[in-house]
XYZ file of C-alpha atoms in Angstrom:
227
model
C -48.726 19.577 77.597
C -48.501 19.116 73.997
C -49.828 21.020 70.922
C -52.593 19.635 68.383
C -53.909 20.192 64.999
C -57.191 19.971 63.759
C -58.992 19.357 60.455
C -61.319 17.739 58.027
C -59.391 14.529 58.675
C -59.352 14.836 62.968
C -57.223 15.661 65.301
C -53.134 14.602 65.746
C -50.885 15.197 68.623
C -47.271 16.636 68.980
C -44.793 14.911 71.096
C -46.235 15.174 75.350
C -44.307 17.693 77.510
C -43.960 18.346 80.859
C -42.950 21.311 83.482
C -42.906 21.968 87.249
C -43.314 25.273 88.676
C -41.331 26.414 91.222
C -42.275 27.026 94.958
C -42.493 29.648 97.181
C -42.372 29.486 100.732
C -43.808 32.122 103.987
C -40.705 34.288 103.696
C -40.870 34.513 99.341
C -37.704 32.177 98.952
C -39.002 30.665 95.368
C -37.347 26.755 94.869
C -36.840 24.734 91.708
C -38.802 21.958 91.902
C -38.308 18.224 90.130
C -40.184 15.344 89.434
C -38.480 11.879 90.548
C -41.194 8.930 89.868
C -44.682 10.148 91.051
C -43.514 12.711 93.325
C -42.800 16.266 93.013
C -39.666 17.618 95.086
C -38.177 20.494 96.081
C -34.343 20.708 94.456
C -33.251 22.887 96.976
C -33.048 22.537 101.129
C -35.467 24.667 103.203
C -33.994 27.991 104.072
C -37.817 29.498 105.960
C -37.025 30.394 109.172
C -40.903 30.899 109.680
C -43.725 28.384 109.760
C -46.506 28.536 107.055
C -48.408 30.150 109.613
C -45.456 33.334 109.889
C -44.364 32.062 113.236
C -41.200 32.753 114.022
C -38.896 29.715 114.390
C -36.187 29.964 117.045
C -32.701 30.219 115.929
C -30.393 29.075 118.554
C -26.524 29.187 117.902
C -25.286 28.050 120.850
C -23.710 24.548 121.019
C -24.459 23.719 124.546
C -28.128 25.124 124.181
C -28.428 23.395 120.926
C -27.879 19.503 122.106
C -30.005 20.408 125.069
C -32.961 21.674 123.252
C -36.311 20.076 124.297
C -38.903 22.593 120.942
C -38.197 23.422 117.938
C -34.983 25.328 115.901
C -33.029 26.504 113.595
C -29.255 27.275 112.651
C -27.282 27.571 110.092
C -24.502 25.184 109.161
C -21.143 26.308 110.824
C -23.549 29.519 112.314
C -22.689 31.078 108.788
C -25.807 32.687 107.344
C -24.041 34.827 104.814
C -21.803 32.008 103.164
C -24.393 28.809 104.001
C -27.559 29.876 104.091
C -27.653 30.906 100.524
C -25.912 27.759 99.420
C -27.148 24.812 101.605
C -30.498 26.560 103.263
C -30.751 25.850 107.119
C -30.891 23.030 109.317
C -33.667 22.265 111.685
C -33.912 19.684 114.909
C -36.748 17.357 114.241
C -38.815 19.426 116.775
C -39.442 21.598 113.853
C -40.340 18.858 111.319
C -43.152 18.002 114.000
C -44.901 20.700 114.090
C -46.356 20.122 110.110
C -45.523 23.755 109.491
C -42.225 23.774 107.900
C -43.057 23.078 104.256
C -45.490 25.959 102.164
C -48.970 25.406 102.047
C -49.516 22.320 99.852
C -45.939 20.249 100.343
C -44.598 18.730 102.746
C -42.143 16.835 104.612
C -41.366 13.566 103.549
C -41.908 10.668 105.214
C -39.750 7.450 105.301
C -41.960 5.604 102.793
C -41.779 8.130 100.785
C -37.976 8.923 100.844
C -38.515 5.094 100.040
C -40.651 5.276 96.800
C -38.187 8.030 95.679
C -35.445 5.859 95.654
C -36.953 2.805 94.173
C -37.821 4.943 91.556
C -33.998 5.792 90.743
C -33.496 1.850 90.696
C -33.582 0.294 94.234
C -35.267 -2.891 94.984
C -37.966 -2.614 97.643
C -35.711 -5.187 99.628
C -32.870 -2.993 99.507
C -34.973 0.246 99.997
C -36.070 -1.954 103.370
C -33.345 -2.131 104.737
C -31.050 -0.057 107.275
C -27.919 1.482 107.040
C -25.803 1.562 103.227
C -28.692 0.443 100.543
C -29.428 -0.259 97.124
C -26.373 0.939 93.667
C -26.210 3.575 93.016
C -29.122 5.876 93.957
C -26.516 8.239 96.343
C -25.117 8.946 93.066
C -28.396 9.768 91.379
C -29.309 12.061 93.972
C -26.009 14.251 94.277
C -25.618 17.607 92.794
C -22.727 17.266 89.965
C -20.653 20.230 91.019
C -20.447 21.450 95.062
C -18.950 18.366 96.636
C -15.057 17.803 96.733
C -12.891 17.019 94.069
C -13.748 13.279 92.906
C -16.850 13.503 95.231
C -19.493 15.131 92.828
C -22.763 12.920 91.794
C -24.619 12.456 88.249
C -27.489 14.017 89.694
C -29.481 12.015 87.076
C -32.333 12.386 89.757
C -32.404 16.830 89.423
C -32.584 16.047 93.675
C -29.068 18.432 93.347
C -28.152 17.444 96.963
C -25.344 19.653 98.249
C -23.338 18.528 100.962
C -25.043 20.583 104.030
C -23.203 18.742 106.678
C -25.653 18.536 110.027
C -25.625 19.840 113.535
C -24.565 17.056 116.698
C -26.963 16.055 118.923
C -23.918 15.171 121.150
C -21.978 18.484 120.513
C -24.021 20.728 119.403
C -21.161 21.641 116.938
C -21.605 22.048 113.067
C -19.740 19.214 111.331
C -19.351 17.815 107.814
C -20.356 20.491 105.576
C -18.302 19.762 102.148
C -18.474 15.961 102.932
C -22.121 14.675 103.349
C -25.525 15.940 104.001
C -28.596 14.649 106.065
C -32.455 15.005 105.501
C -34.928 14.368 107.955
C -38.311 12.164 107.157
C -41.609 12.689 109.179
C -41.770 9.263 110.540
C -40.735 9.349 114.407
C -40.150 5.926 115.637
C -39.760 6.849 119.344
C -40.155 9.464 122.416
C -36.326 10.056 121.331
C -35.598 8.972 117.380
C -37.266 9.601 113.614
C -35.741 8.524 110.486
C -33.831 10.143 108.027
C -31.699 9.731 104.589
C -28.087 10.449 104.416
C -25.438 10.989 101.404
C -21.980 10.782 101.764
C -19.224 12.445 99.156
C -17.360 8.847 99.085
C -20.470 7.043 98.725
C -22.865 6.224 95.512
C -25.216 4.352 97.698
C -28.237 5.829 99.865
C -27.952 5.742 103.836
C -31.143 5.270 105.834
C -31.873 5.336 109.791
C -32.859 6.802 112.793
C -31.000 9.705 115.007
C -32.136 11.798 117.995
C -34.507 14.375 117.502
C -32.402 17.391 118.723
C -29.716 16.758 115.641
C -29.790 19.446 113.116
C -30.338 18.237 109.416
C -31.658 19.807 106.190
C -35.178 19.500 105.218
C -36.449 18.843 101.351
C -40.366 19.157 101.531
C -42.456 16.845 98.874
C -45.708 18.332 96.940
C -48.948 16.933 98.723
C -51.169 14.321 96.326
């Protein structure tokens, strides 16, 4: 937006602002939102634990019935709803993403292209963004909240993507590990009957992580406004 003035002599234009809204989802959690590039994000992890559609979405809290899981779920990291869920949302197996109801009405989740356009818009090289693994400068960096992480660990967060580190659930274990270290965010994109991408940040680490892991992990979810 920007204001404007009018007279005899025409019209002349103020300096061009702009502002995001923030989203709410099924359940009335509201989320600040941030433009990075082209793309509007969410700045917060997905905490629904309902579809778009007000289905219910199974929390399980087991660890053995957690790695074993075949549909969707939910938990919370470290099964700690009162401390977590407030501050890191929840994480969901991939069976979740798949269903295309995770994300309010008019976002959501990203895929890997996407993540990728994100993160060449912070400054990685499509060859970089490409590849596997530890990529690009420092776009990890960009994308970390500044406070949150541990001591020495905290990003710029020159991005507003405020990542917090959520930790994830194993696929192996079923057990909660690395909350206060690094955090993981599923993509869309399945590239298997077993696998689909997703982005990692570490607290130790400026650079971006991308790759594939098995669908029953537990990772948090950012959803991405549709175009």
């Amino acid at each position: 937006y920007r204001a404007y003035a009018t007279n005899s002599s025409g019209t002349s234009y103020g300096l061009e602002y702009s502002f995001i809204t923030p989203v709410t989802d099924i359940e009335g959690n509201v989320y600040n939102t941030v433009k990075i590039g082209d793309q509007v994000w969410m700045a917060e992890n997905l905490k629904t634990t309902k579809y778009n559609d007000e289905a219910a979405i199974p929390r399980v809290t087991d660890n053995d019935a957690w790695k074993a899981l075949t549909d969707d779920a939910y938990c919370y990291a470290q099964n700690d709803s009162a401390t977590n869920a407030p501050l890191y949302g929840a994480l969901y197996n991939w069976f979740a993403v798949e269903t295309d109801k995770l994300c309010p009405t008019g976002w959501h989740v990203p895929t890997d292209g996407e993540f990728s356009a994100m993160e060449m818009s912070l400054g990685m090289t499509a060859e970089e963004a490409a590849k596997s693994d530890w990529r690009g400068t420092n776009e990890g960096d960009k994308l970390k909240k500044n406070t949150g992480w541990a001591e020495g660990e905290n990003g710029s967060n020159t991005s507003g993507f405020a990542a917090l580190p959520a930790g994830y659930r194993s696929y192996i274990t079923g057990i909660s590990e690395g909350v206060g270290g690094l955090t993981y965010f599923w993509s869309s994109t399945g590239i298997s009957d077993d696998i689909a991408m997703y982005r990692r940040l570490d607290g130790d680490n400026d650079k971006a992580f991308r790759s594939g892991a098995y669908k029953q992990a537990g990772k948090s979810v950012r959803c991405v406004k549709n175009r």
